[in-house]
Short mmCIF file of N, CA and C in Angstrom, two decimals:
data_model
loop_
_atom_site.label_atom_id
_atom_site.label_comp_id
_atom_site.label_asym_id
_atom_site.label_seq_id
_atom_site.Cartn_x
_atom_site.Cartn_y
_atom_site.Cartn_z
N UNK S 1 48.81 -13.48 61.04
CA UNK S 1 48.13 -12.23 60.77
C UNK S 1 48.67 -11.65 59.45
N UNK S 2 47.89 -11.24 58.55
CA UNK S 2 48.06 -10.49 57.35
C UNK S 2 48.58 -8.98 57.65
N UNK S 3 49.57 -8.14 56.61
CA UNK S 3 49.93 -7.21 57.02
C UNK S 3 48.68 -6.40 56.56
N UNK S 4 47.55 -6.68 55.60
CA UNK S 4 46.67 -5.57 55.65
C UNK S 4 45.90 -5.68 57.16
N UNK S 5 46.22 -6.50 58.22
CA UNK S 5 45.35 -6.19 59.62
C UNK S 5 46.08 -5.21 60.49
N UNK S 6 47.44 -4.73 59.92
CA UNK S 6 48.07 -3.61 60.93
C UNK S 6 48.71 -2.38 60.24
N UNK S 7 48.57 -2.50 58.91
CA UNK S 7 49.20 -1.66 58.38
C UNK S 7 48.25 -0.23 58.10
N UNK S 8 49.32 0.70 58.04
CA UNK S 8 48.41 2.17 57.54
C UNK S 8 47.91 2.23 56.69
N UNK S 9 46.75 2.23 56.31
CA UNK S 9 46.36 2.50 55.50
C UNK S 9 46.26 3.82 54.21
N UNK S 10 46.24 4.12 53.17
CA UNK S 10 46.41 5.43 52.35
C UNK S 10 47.17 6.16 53.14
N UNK S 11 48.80 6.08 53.43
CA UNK S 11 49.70 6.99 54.28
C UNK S 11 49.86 8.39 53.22
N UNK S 12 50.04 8.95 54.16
CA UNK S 12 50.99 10.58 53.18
C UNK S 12 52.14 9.65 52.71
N UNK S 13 51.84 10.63 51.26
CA UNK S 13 53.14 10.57 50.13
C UNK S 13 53.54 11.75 49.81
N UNK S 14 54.81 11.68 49.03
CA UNK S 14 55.41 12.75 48.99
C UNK S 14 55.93 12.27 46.85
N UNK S 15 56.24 13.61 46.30
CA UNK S 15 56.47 13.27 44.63
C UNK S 15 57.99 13.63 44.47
N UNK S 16 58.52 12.97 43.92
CA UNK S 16 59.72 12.92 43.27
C UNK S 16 60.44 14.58 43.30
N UNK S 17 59.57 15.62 42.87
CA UNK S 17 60.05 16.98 42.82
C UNK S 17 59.55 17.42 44.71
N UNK S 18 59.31 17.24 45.42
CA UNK S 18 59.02 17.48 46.48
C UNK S 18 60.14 17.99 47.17
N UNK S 19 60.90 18.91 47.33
CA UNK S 19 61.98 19.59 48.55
C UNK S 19 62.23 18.45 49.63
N UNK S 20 63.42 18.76 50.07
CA UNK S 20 63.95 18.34 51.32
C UNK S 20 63.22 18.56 52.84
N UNK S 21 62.90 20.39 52.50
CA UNK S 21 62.15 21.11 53.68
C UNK S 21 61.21 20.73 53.47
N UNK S 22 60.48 20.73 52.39
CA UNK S 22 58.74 20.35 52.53
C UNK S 22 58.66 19.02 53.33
N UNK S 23 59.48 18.05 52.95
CA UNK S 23 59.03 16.93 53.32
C UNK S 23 59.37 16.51 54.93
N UNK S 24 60.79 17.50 55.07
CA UNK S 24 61.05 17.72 56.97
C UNK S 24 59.86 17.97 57.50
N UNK S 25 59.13 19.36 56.72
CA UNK S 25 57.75 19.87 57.36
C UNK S 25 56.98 18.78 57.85
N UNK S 26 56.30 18.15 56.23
CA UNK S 26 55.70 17.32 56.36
C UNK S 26 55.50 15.66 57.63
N UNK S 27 56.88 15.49 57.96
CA UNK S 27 57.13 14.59 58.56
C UNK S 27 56.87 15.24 60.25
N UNK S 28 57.49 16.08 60.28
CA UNK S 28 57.28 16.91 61.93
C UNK S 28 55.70 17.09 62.12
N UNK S 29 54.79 18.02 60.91
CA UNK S 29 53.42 18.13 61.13
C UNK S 29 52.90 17.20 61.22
N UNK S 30 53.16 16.20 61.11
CA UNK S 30 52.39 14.97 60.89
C UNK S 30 52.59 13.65 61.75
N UNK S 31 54.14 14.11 62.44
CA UNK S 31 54.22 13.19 63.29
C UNK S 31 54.65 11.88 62.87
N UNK S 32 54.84 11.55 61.95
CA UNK S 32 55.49 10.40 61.05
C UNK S 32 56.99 10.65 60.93
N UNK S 33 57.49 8.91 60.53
CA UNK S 33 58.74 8.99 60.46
C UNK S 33 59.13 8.14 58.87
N UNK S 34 58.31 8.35 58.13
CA UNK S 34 58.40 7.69 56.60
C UNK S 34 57.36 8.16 55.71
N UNK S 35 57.84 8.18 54.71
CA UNK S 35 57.47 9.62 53.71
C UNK S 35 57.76 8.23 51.91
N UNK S 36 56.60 7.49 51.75
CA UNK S 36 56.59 7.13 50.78
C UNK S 36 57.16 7.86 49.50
N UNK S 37 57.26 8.04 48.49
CA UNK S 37 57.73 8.70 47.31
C UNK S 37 56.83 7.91 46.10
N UNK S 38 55.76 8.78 45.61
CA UNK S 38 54.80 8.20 44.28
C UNK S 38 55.33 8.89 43.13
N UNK S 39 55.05 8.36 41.66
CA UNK S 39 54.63 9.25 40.69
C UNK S 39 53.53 7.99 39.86
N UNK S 40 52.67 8.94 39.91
CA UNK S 40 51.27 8.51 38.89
C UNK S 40 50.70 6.98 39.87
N UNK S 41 50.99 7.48 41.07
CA UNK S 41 50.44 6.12 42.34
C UNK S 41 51.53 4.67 42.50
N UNK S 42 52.36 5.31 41.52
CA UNK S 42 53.43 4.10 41.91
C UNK S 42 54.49 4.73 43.08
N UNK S 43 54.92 3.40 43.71
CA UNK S 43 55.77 3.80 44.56
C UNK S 43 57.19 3.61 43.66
N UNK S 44 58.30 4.88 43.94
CA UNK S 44 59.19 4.61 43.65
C UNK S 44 60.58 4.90 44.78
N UNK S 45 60.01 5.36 45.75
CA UNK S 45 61.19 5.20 46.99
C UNK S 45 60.71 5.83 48.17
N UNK S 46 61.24 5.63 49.16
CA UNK S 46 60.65 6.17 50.73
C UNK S 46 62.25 7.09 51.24
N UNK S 47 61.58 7.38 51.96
CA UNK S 47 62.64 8.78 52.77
C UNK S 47 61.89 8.96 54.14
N UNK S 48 63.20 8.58 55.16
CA UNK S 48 62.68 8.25 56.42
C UNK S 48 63.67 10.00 57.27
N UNK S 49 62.67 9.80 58.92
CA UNK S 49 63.13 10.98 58.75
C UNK S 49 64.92 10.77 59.50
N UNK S 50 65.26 9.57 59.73
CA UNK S 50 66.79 9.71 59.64
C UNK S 50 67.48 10.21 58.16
N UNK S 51 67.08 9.65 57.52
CA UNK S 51 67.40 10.54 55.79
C UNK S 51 67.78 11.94 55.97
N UNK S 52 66.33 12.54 56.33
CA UNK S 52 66.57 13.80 55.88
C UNK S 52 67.08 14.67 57.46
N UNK S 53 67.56 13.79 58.43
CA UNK S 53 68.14 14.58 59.52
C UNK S 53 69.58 14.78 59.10
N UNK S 54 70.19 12.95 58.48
CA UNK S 54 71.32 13.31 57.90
C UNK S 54 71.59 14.68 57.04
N UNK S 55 71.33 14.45 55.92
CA UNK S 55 70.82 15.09 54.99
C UNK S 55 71.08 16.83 55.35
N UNK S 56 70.26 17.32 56.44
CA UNK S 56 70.00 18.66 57.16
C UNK S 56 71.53 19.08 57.69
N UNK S 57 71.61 17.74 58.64
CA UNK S 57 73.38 18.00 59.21
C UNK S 57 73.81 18.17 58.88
N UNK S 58 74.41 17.25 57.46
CA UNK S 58 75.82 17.78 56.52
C UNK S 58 75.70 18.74 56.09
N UNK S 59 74.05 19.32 55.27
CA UNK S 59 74.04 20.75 55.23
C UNK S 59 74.32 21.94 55.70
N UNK S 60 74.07 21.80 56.92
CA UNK S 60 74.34 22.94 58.12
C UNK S 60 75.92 22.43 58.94
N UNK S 61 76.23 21.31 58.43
CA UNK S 61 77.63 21.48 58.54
C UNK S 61 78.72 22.03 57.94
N UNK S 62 78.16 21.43 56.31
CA UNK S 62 79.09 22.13 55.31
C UNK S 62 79.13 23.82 55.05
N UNK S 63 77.87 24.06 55.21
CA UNK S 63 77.75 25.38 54.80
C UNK S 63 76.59 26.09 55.76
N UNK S 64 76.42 26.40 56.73
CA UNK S 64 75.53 27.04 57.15
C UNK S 64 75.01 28.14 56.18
N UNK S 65 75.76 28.90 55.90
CA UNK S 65 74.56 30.12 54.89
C UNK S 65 74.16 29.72 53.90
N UNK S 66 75.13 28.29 52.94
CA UNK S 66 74.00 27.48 52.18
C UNK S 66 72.87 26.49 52.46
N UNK S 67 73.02 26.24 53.85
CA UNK S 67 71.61 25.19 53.99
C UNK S 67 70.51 25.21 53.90
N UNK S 68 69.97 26.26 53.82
CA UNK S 68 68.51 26.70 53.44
C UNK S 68 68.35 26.64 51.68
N UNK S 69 69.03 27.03 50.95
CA UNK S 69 69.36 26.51 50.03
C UNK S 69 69.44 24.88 49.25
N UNK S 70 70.34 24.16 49.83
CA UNK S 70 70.34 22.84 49.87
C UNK S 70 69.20 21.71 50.14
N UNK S 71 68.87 22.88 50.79
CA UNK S 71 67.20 21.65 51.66
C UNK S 71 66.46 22.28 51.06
N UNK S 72 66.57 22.85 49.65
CA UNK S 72 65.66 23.02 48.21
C UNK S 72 65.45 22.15 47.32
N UNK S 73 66.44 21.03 47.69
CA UNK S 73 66.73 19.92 46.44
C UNK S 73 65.49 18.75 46.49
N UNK S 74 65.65 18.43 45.22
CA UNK S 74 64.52 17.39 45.63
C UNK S 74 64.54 15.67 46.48
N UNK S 75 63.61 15.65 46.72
CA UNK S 75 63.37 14.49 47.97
C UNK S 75 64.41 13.43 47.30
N UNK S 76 63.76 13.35 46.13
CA UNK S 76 64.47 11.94 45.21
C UNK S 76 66.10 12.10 45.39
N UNK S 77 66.58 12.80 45.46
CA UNK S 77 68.03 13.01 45.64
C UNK S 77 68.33 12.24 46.93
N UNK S 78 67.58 11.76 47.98
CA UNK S 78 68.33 11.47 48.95
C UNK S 78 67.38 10.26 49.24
N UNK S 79 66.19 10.05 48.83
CA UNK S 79 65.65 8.94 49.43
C UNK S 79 66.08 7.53 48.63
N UNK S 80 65.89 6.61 49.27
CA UNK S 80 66.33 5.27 49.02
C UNK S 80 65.12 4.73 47.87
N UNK S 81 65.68 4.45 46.30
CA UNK S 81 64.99 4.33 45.39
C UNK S 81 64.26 2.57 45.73
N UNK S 82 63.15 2.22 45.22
CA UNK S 82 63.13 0.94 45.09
C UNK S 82 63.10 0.34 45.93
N UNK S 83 62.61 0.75 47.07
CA UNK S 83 63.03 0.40 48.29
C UNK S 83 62.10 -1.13 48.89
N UNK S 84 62.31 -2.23 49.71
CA UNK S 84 61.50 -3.44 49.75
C UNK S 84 60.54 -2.83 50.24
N UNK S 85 58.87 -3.74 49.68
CA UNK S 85 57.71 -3.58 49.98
C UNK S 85 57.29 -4.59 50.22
N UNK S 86 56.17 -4.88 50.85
CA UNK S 86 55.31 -5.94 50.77
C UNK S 86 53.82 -5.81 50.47
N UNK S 87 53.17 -6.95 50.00
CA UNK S 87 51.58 -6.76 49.92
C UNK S 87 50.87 -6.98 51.13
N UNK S 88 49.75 -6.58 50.74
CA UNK S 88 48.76 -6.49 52.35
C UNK S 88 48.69 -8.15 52.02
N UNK S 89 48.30 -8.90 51.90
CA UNK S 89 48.44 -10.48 52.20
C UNK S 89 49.05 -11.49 52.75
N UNK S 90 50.43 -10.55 52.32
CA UNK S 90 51.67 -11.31 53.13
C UNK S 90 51.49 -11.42 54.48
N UNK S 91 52.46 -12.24 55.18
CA UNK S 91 52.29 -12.87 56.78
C UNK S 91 52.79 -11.64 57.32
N UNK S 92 52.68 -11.36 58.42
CA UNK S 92 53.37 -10.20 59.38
C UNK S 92 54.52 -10.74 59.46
N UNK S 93 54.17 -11.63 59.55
CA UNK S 93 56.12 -12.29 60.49
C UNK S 93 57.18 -12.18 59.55
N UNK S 94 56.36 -12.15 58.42
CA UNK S 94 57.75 -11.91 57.32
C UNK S 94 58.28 -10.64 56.86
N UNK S 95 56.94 -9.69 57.12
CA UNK S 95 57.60 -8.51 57.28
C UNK S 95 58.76 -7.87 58.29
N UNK S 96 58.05 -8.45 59.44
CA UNK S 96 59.08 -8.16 60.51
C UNK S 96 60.60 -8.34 60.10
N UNK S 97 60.66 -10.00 59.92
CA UNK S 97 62.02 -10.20 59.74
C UNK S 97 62.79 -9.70 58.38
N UNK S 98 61.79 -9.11 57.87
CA UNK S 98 62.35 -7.89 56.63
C UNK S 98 63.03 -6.82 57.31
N UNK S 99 62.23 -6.23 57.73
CA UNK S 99 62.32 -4.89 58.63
C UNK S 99 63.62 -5.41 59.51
N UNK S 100 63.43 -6.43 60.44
CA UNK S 100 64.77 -7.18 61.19
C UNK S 100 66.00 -7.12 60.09
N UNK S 101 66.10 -7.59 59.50
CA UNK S 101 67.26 -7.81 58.34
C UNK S 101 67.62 -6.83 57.76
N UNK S 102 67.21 -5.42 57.28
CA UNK S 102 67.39 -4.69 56.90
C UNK S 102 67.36 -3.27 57.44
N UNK S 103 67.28 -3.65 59.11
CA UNK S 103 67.17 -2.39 59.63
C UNK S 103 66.41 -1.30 59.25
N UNK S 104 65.47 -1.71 58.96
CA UNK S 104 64.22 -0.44 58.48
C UNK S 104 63.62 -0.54 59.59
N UNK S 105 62.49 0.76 59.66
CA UNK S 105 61.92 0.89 60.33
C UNK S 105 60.27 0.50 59.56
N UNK S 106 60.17 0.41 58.60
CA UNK S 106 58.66 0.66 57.62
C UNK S 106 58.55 0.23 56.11
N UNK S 107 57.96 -0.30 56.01
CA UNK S 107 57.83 -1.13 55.22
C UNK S 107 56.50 -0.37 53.93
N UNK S 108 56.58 0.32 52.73
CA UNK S 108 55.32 0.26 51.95
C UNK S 108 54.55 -1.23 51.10
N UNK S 109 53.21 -0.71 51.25
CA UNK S 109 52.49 -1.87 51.17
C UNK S 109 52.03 -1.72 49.28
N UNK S 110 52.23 -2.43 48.77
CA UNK S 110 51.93 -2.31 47.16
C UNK S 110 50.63 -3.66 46.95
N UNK S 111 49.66 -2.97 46.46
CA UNK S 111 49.13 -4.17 45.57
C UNK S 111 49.66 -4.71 44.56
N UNK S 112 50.05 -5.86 44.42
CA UNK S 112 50.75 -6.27 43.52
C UNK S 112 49.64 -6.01 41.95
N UNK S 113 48.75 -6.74 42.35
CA UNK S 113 47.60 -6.65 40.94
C UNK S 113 47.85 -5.24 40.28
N UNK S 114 47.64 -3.96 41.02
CA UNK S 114 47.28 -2.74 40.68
C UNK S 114 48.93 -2.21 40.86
N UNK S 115 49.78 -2.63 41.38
CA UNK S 115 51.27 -2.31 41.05
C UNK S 115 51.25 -0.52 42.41
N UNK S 116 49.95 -0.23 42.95
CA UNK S 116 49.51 0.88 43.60
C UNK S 116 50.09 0.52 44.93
N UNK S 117 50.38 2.13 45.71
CA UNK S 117 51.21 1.98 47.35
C UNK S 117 49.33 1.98 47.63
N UNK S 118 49.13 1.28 48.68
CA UNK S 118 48.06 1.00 49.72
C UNK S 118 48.24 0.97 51.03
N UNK S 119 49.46 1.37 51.36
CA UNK S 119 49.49 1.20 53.17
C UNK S 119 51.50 1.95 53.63
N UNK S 120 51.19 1.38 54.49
CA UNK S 120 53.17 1.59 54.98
C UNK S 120 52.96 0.72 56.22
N UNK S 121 53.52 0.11 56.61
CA UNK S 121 53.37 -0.74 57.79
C UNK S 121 54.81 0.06 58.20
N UNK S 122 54.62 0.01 59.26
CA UNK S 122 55.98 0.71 60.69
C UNK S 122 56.32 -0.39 61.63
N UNK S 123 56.81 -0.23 62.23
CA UNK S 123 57.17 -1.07 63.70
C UNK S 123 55.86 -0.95 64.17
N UNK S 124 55.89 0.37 64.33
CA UNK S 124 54.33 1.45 65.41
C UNK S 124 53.34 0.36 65.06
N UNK S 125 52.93 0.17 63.75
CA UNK S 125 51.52 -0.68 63.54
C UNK S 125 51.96 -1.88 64.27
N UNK S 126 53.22 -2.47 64.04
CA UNK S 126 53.83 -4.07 64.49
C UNK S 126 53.10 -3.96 65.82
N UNK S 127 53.42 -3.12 66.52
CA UNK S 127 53.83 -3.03 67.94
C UNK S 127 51.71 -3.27 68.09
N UNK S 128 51.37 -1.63 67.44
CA UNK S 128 49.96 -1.78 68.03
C UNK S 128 49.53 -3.29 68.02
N UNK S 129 49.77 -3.96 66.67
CA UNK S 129 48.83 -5.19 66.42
C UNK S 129 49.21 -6.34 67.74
N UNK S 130 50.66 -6.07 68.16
CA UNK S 130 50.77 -7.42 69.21
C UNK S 130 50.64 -7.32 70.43
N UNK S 131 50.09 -5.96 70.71
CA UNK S 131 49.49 -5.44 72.34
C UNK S 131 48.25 -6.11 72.67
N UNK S 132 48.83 -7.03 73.67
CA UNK S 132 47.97 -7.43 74.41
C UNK S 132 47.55 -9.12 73.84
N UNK S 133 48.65 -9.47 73.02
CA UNK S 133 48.66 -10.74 72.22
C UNK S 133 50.28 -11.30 72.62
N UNK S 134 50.59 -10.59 73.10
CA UNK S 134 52.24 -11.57 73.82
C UNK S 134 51.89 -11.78 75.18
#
């Protein structure tokens, strides 16, 4: 199976100047747990929401009356730059054992041709695509 048969398609992204809080928001309203990072449609890093739970803690550890403050900074400060992608073409199975090997949870999907994010594959999609196929 190709990862464009399980992957998300056009996921929420989030931009380089994007807050800490916006993107907590973003992730809670939305129910997601990975938060691509674009500028000008390129991907340049993801921020999952273990990131920014860390992230929140040490804040409200170090400083409670500064954490509201702190979770002003931008996304790029804490998300993982460059992070591995794959194309929608690639095999599933190799994503997996990406995701396996590197303890991720999600994977963004890049067209290579157009260098553009097109998807995010998760476990969640893994999982939907092999229900009822094991």
């Amino acid at each position: 199976m190709q990862i464009r048969d399980a992957m998300t398609a056009n996921p929420l992204t989030a931009r380089l100047t994007t807050t800490v809080f916006d993107a907590i928001r973003t992730l809670e309203s939305e129910q997601i747990r990975h938060l691509p990072i674009v500028e000008g449609g390129e991907l340049v890093g993801i921020v999952s929401d273990r990131d920014l739970l860390r992230f929140s803690h040490a804040a409200l550890l170090e400083d409670p009356d500064a954490a509201r403050t702190q979770l002003q900074v931008a996304v790029s400060t804490i998300m993982t730059a460059d992070p591995a992608c794959v194309a929608p073409e690639d095999d599933i199975d190799d994503a997996i054992d990406l995701m396996l090997e590197n303890r991720i949870g999600a994977l963004p999907v890049v067209d290579e041709t157009e260098g553009q994010l097109v998807g995010i594959l998760s476990y969640v999609d893994v999982m939907r695509a092999a229900r009822g196929k094991l």
